[in-house]
């Protein structure tokens, strides 16, 4: 992370915008790895893990020493050599291809900032449930349409949305169209339960200042967005769910 962004982030815990999304995901993955390692025969060799909608960066990378088989799946194939941390990559539409992996393949699945892009999130949740072995764990991060800025963004005409998205994203390749079909804490809980997930842990966190930290103006708008709803957990910009 560039030093100027680190400086921008340093003030956030002082303003109560903590823990960060990455810290929550790290904690949930730690717990998922610990649970899975304790309940699978594959423990001595490491776990079988899927990054579903892997893009180019993965919070599973630090867990590599504990992973025997690290699979990435995305609707867009990566540039050659772009994902050296993976053992395998599969081009998969997570909403549509239920046979992409055999049932009960994975011990842990991470799907990070993907659900907001899904055309059919409930189908995706059913697929993820099917690919997860019983006792395995899914960790999801996604945006919350109950945040006023996210709500306003989703209400805009799509050409305007596209222009705004490019303003806050590092590259055009990071600007995926937002659908937001299942993007509130309660919709996620309902959708995941309908797909057969249980033992849900739902956390919300202000993430806009971090996500938009590329320039001072976007960072300050993000910070304002985070502070506006800091006292209203169900409206914070980002949702992290861990489900079994
Ligand atoms: C915002 S990026 C997040 C990438 C990465 N997980 C991360 O945390 O940085 C969203 C990713 O989801 C992928 N994606 C969107 N819809 C998908 C679908 N239906 N099936 C598989 N991947 C999808 C996109 O191609 C993109 O790589």
XYZ file of C-alpha atoms and ligand atoms in Angstrom, residues 51-59 73-77 90-97 110-120 124 141 165 169 173-179, ligand 1:
71
model
C -11.514 -17.867 -3.963
C -14.862 -17.382 -5.732
C -14.728 -14.269 -7.931
C -11.002 -14.046 -7.299
C -10.104 -11.003 -9.437
C -6.421 -10.258 -8.955
C -5.950 -9.902 -5.184
C -6.824 -12.437 -2.501
C -7.004 -12.218 1.270
C -12.707 -18.951 -10.084
C -13.886 -15.865 -11.925
C -16.178 -15.011 -14.817
C -13.189 -13.244 -16.453
C -9.996 -15.223 -17.118
C -11.363 -21.923 -13.571
C -13.454 -19.559 -15.680
C -16.868 -19.883 -14.022
C -20.083 -17.881 -13.853
C -20.806 -18.498 -10.171
C -24.523 -17.762 -10.697
C -24.987 -20.251 -13.503
C -22.534 -23.146 -13.495
C -13.903 -16.758 0.235
C -16.014 -14.547 -2.012
C -14.792 -11.000 -1.604
C -16.666 -8.003 -3.084
C -18.505 -10.184 -5.574
C -22.152 -10.538 -4.458
C -22.931 -6.936 -5.485
C -22.131 -7.939 -9.086
C -24.169 -11.166 -9.175
C -27.186 -11.306 -11.503
C -28.633 -14.208 -9.481
C -24.630 -18.398 -6.587
C -17.696 -9.420 1.811
C -17.158 4.105 -10.677
C -11.412 2.627 -8.932
C -10.380 -3.473 -14.982
C -11.551 -2.977 -11.373
C -14.811 -1.280 -12.401
C -17.373 -4.110 -12.613
C -21.056 -3.240 -13.061
C -22.963 -3.168 -9.773
C -26.317 -4.984 -9.534
C -14.722 -6.124 -7.233
S -13.973 -7.546 -7.938
C -13.322 -8.349 -6.495
C -12.124 -9.192 -6.799
C -11.454 -9.848 -5.591
N -12.297 -10.864 -5.024
C -11.088 -8.816 -4.556
O -11.522 -8.936 -3.397
O -10.333 -7.889 -4.878
C -15.354 -8.566 -8.374
C -14.936 -9.839 -9.062
O -16.083 -10.691 -9.194
C -16.059 -11.264 -10.486
N -17.431 -11.658 -10.839
C -18.514 -10.863 -10.972
N -19.598 -11.596 -11.292
C -19.190 -12.882 -11.333
C -19.850 -14.128 -11.605
N -21.153 -14.176 -11.898
N -19.133 -15.265 -11.568
C -17.792 -15.214 -11.279
N -17.124 -14.087 -11.014
C -17.806 -12.921 -11.049
C -15.496 -10.145 -11.370
O -15.018 -10.615 -12.608
C -14.394 -9.597 -10.456
O -13.178 -10.257 -10.622
